[in-house]
Tab-separated table of N, CA and C in Angstrom:
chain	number	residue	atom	x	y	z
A	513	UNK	N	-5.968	2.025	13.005
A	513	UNK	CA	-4.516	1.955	13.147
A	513	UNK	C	-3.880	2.319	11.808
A	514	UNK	N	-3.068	3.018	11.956
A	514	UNK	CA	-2.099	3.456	10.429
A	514	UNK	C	-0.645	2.991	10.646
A	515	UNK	N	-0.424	1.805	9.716
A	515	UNK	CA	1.035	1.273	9.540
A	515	UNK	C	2.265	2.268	8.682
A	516	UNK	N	2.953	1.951	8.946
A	516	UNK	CA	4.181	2.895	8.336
A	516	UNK	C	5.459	1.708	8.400
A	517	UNK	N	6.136	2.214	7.282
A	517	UNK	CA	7.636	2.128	7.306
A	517	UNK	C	8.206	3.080	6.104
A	518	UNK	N	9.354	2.993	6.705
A	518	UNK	CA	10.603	3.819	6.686
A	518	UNK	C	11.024	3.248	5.230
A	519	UNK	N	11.738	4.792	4.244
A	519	UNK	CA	12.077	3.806	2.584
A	519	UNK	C	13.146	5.188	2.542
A	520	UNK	N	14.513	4.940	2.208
A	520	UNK	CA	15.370	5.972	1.674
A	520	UNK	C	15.288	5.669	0.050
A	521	UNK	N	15.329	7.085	-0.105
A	521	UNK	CA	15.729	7.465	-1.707
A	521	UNK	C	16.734	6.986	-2.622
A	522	UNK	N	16.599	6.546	-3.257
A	522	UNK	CA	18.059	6.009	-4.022
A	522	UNK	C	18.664	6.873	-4.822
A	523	UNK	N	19.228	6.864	-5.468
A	523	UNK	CA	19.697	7.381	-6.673
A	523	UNK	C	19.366	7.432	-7.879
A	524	UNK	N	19.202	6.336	-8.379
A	524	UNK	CA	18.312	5.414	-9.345
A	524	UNK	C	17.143	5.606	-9.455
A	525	UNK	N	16.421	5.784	-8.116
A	525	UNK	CA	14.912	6.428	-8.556
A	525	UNK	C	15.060	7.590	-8.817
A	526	UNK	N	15.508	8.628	-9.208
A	526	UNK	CA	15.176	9.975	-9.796
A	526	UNK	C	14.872	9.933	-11.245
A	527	UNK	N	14.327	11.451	-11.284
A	527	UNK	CA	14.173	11.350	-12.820
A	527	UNK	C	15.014	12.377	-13.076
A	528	UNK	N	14.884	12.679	-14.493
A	528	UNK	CA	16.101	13.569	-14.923
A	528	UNK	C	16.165	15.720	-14.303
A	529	UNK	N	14.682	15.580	-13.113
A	529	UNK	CA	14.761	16.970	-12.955
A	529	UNK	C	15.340	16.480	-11.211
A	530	UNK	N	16.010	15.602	-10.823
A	530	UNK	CA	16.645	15.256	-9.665
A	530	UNK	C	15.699	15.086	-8.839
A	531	UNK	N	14.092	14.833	-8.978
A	531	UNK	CA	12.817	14.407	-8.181
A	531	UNK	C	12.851	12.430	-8.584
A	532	UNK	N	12.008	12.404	-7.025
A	532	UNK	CA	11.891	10.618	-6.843
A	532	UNK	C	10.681	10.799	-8.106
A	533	UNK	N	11.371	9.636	-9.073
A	533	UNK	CA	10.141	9.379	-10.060
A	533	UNK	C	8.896	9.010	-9.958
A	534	UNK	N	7.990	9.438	-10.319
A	534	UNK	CA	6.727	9.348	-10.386
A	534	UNK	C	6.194	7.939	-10.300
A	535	UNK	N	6.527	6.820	-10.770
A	535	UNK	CA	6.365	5.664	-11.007
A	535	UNK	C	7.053	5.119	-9.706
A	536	UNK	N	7.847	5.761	-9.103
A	536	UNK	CA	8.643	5.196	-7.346
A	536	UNK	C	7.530	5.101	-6.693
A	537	UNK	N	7.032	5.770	-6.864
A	537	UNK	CA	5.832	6.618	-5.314
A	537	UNK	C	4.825	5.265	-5.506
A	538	UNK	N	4.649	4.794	-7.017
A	538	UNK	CA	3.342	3.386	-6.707
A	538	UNK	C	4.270	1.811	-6.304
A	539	UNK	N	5.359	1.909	-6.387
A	539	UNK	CA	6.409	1.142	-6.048
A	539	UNK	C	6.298	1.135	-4.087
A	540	UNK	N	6.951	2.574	-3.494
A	540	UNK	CA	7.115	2.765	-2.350
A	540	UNK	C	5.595	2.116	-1.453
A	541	UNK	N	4.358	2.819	-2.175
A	541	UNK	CA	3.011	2.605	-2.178
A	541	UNK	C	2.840	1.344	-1.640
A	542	UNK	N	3.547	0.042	-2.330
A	542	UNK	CA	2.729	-0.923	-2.420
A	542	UNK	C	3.824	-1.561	-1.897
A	543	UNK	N	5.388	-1.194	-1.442
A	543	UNK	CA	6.254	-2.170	-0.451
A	543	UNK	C	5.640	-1.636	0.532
A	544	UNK	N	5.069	-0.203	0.997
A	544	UNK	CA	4.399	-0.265	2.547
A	544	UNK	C	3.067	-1.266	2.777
A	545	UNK	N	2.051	-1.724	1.342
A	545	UNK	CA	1.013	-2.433	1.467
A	545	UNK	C	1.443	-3.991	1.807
A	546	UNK	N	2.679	-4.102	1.192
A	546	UNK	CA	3.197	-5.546	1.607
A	546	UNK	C	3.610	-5.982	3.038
A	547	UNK	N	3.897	-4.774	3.342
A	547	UNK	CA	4.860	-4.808	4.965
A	547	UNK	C	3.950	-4.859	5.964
A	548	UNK	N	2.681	-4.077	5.388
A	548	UNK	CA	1.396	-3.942	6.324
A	548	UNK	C	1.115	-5.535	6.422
A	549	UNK	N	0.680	-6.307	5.379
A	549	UNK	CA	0.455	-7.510	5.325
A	549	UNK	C	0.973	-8.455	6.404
A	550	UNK	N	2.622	-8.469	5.877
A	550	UNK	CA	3.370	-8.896	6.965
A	550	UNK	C	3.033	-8.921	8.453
A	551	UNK	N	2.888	-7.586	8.891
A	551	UNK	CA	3.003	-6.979	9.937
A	551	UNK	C	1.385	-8.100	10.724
A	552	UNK	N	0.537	-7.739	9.715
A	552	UNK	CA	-0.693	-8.206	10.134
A	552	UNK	C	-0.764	-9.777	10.603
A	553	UNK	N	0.481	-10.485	10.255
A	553	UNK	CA	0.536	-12.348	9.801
A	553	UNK	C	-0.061	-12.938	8.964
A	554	UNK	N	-0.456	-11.991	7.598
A	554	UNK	CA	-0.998	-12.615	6.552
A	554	UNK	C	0.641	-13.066	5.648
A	555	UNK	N	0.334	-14.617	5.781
A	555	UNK	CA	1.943	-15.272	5.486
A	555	UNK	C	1.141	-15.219	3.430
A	556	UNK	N	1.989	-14.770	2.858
A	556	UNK	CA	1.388	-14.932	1.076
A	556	UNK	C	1.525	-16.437	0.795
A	557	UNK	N	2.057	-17.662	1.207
A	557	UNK	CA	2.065	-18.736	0.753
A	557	UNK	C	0.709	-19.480	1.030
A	558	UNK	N	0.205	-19.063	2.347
A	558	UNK	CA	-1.431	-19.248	3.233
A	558	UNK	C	-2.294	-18.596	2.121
A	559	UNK	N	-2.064	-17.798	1.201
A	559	UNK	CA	-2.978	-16.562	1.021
A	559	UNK	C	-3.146	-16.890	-0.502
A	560	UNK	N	-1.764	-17.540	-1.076
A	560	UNK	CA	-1.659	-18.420	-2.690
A	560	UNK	C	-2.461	-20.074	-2.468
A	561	UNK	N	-2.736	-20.689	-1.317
A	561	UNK	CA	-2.899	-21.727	-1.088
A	561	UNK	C	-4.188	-21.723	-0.995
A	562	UNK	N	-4.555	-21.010	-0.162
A	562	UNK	CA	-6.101	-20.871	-0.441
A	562	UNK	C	-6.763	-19.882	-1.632
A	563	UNK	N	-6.255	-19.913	-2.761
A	563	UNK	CA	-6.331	-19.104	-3.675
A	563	UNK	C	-6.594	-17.837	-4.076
A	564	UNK	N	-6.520	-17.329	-2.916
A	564	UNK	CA	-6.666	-15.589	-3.246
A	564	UNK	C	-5.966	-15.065	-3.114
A	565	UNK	N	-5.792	-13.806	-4.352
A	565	UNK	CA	-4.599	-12.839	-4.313
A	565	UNK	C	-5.043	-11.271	-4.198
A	566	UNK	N	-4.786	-10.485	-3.820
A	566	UNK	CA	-5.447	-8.823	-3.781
A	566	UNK	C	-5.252	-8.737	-5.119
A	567	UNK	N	-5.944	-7.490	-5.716
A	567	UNK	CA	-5.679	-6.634	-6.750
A	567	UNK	C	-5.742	-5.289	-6.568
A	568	UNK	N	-4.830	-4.367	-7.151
A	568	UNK	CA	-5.123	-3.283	-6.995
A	568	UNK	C	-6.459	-2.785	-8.378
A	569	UNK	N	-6.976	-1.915	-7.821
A	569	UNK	CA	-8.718	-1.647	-9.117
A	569	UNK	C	-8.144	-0.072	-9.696
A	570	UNK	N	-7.805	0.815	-8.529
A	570	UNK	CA	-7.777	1.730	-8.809
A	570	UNK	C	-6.270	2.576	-7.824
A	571	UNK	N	-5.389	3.615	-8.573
A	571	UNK	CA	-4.498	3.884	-7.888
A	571	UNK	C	-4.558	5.355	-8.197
A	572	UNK	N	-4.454	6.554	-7.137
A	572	UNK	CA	-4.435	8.033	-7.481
A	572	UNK	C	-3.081	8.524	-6.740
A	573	UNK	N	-2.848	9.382	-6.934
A	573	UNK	CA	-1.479	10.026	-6.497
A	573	UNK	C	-1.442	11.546	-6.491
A	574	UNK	N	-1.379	12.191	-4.990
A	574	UNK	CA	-1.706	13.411	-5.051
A	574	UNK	C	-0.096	13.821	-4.776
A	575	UNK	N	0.542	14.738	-5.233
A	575	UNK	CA	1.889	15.178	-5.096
A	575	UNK	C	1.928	16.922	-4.320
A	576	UNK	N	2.668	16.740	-3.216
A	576	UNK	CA	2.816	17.898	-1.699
A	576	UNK	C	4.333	18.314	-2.509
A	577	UNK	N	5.199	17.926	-1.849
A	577	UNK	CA	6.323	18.386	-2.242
A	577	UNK	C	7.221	17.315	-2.319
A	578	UNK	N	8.541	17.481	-3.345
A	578	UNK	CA	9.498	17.305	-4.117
A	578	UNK	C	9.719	16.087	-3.001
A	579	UNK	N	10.790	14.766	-3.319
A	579	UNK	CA	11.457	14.205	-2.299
A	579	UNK	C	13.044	13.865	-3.700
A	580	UNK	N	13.969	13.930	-2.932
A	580	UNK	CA	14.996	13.912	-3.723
A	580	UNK	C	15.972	12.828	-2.775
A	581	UNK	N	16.911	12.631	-4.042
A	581	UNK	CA	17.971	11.624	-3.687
A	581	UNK	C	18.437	11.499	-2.146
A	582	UNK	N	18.591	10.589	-1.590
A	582	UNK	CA	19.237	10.784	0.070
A	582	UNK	C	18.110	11.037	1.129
A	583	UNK	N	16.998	11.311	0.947
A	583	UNK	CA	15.602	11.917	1.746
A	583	UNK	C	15.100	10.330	1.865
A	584	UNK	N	14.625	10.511	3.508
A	584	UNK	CA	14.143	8.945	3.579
A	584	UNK	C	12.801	10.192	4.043
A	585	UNK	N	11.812	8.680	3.889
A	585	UNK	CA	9.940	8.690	3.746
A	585	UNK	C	9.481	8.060	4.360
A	586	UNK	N	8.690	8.357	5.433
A	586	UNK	CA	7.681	7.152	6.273
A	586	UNK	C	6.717	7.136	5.124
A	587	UNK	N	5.891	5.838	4.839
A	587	UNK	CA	5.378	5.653	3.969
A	587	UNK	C	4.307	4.898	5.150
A	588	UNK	N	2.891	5.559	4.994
A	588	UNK	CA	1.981	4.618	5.970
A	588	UNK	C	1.040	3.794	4.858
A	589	UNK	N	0.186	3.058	5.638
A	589	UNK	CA	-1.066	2.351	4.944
A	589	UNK	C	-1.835	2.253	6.200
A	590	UNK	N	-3.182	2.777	5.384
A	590	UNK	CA	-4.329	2.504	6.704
A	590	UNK	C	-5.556	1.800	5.488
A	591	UNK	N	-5.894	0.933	6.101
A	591	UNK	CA	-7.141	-0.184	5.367
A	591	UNK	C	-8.566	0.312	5.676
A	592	UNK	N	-9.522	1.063	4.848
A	592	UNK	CA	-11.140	1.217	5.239
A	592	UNK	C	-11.757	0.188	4.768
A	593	UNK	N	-12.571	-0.151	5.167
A	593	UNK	CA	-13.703	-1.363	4.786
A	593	UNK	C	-14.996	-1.096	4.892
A	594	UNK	N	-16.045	-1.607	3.823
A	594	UNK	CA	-17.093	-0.951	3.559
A	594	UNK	C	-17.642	-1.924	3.087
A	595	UNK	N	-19.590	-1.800	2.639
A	595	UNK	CA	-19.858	-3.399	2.133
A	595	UNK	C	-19.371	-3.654	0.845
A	596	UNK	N	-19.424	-4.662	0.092
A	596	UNK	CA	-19.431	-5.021	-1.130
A	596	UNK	C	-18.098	-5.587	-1.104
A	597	UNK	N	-17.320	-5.746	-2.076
A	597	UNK	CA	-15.999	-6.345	-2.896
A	597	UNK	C	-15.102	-5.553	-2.662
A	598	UNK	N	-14.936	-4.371	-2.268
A	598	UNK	CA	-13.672	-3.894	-2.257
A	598	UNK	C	-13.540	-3.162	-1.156
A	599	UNK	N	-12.217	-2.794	-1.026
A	599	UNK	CA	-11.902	-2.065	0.340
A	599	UNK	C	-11.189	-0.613	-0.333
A	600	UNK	N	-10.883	0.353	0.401
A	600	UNK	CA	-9.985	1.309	0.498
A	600	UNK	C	-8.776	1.494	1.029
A	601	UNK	N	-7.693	2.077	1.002
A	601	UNK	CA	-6.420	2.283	1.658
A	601	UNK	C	-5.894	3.597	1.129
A	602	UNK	N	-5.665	3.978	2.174
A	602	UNK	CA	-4.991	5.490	2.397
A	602	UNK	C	-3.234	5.789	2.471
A	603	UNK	N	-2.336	6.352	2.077
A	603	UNK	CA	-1.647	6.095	2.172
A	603	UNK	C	-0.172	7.882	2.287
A	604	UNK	N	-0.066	7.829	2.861
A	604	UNK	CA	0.818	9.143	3.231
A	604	UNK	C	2.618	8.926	3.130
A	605	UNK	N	2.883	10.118	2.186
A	605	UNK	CA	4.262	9.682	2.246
A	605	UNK	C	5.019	11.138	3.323
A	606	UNK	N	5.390	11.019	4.406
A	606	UNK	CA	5.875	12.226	4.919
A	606	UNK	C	7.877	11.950	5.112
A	607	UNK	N	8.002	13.171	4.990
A	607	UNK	CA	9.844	13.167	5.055
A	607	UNK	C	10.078	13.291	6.304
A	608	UNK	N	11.228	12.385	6.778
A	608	UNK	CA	11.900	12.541	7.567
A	608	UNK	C	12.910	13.664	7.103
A	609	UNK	N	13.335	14.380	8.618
A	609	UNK	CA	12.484	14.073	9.672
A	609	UNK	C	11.376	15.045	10.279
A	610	UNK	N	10.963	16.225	9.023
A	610	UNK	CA	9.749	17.050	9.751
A	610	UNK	C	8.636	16.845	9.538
A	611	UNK	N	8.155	15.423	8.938
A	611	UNK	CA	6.775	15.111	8.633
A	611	UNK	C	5.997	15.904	7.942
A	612	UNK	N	6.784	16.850	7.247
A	612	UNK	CA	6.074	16.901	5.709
A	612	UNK	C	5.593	16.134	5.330
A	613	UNK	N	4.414	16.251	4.577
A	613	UNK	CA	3.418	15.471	3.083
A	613	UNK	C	3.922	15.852	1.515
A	614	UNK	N	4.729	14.478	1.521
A	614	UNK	CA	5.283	14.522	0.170
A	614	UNK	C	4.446	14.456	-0.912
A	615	UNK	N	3.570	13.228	-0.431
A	615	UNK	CA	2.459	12.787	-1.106
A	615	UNK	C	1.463	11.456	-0.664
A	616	UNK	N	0.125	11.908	-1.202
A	616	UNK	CA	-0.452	10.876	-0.582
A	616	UNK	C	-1.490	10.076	-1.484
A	617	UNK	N	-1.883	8.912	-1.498
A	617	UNK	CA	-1.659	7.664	-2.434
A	617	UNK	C	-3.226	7.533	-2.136
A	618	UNK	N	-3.841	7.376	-3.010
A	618	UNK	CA	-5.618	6.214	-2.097
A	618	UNK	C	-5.509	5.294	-3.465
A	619	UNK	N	-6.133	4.755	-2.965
A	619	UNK	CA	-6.728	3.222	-3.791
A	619	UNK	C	-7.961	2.677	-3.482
A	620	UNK	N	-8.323	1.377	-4.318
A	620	UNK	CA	-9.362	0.901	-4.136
A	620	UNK	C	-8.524	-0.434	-4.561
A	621	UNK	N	-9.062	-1.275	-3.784
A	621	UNK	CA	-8.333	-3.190	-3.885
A	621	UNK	C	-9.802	-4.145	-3.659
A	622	UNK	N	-8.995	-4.953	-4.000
A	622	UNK	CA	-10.068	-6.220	-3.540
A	622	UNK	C	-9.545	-7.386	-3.629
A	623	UNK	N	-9.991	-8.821	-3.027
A	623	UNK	CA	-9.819	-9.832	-3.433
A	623	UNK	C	-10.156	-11.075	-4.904
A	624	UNK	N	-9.146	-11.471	-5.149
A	624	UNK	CA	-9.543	-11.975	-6.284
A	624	UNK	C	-9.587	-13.575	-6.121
A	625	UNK	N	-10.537	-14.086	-6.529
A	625	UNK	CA	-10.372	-15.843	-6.784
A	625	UNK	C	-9.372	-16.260	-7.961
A	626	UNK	N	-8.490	-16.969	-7.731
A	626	UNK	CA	-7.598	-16.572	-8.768
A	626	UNK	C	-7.465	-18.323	-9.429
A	627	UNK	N	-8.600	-18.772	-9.532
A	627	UNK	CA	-9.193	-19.431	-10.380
A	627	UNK	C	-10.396	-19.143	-11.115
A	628	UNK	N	-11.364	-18.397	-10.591
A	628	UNK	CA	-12.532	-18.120	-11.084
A	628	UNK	C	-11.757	-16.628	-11.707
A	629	UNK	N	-11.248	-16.193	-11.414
A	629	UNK	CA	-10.239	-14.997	-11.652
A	629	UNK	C	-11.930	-13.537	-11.580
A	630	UNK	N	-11.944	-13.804	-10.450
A	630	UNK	CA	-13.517	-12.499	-10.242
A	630	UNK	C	-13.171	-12.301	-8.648
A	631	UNK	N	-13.455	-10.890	-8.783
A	631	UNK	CA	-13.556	-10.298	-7.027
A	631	UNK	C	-14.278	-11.372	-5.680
A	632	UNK	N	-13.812	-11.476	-5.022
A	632	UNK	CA	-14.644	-12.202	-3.548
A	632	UNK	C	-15.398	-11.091	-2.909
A	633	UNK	N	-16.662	-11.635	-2.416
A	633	UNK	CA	-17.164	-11.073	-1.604
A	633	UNK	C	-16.973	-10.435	-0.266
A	634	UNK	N	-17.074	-9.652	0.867
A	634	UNK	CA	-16.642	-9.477	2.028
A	634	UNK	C	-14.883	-9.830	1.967
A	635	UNK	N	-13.987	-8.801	1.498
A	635	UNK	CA	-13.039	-8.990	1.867
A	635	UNK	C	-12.398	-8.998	2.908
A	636	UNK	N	-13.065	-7.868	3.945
A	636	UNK	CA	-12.797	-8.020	4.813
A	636	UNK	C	-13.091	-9.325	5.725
A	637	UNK	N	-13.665	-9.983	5.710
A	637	UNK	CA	-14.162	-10.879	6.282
A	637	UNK	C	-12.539	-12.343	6.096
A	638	UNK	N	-12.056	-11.952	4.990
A	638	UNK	CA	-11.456	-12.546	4.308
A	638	UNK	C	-9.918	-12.391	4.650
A	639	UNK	N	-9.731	-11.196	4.612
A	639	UNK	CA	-8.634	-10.615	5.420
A	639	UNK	C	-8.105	-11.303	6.854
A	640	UNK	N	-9.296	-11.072	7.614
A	640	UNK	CA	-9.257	-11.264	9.275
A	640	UNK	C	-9.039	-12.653	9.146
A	641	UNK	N	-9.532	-14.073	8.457
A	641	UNK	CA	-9.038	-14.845	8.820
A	641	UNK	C	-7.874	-15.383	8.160
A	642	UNK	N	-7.297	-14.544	7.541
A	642	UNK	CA	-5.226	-14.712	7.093
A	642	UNK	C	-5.038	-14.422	7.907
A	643	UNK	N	-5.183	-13.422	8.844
A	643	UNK	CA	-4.564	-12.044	9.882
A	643	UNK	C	-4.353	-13.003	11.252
A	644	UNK	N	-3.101	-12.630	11.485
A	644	UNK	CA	-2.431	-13.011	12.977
A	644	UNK	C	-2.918	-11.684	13.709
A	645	UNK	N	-2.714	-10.813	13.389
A	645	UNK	CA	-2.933	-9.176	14.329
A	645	UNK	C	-3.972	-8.344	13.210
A	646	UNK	N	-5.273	-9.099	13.110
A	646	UNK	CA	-5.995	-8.267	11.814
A	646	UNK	C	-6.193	-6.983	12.411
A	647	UNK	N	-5.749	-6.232	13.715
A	647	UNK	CA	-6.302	-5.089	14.093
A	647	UNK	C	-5.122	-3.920	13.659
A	648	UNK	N	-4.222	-4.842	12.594
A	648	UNK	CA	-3.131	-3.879	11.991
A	648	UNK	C	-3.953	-3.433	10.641
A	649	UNK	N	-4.632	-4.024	10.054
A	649	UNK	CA	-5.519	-3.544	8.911
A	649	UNK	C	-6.981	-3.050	9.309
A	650	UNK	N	-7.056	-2.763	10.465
A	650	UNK	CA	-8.353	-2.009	10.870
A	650	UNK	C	-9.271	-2.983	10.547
A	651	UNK	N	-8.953	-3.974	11.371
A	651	UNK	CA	-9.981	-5.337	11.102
A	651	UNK	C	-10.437	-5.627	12.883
């Protein structure tokens, strides 16, 4: 399953050549990773309580074309899972409304014990039981 939401351009995010700043796109990135969350019923107060928090490990950013002031962006997140400590997420920014590829985002995350402050094992495993609808994170 690949989550999406919808993000208009501001004003404020440009940079001085009238393009969404470079530093927006890991911003936009990671309000669609939050919304996914949401979406899934992972409540963050459940998720601080039992002491784990995600981290992002690694963030890349491939750039398609320009998005400028006034241009709204479906922004998706899709979750891979694999063995060990960390997971993957994919992430596509296309313009409304011809679904152009503005740009598209991957990462590498994981869970953190955020007392022992070190990666958890099987995140996924970890995921699914925060998750009200874990089949929104490909769980």
């Amino acid at each position: 399953m690949t989550f999406s939401v919808r993000v208009a351009v501001r004003g404020y995010e440009l940079d001085t050549q009238g393009h969404l700043n470079n530093v927006v796109y890991h911003q936009y990135g990671d309000h669609a990773r939050w919304e996914c969350l949401r979406a899934a019923g992972v409540e963050i107060g459940e998720m601080l309580a039992a002491g784990i928090g995600p981290v992002t490990l690694e963030s890349t950013i491939r750039f398609r074309r320009e998005l400028r002031g006034g241009d709204e962006v479906d922004v998706t997140c899709a979750f891979e899972w694999g063995a060990g400590k960390t997971f993957r997420i994919r992430q596509e920014f296309l313009r409304v409304p011809d679904g152009a590829p503005a740009a598209e985002l991957t990462g590498v995350g994981g869970l953190m014990d955020l007392r022992e402050r070190r990666l958890l094992d099987d995140p996924g495993a970890r995921w699914r039981a925060l998750a009200r609808a874990p089949e929104v994170l490909n769980l």
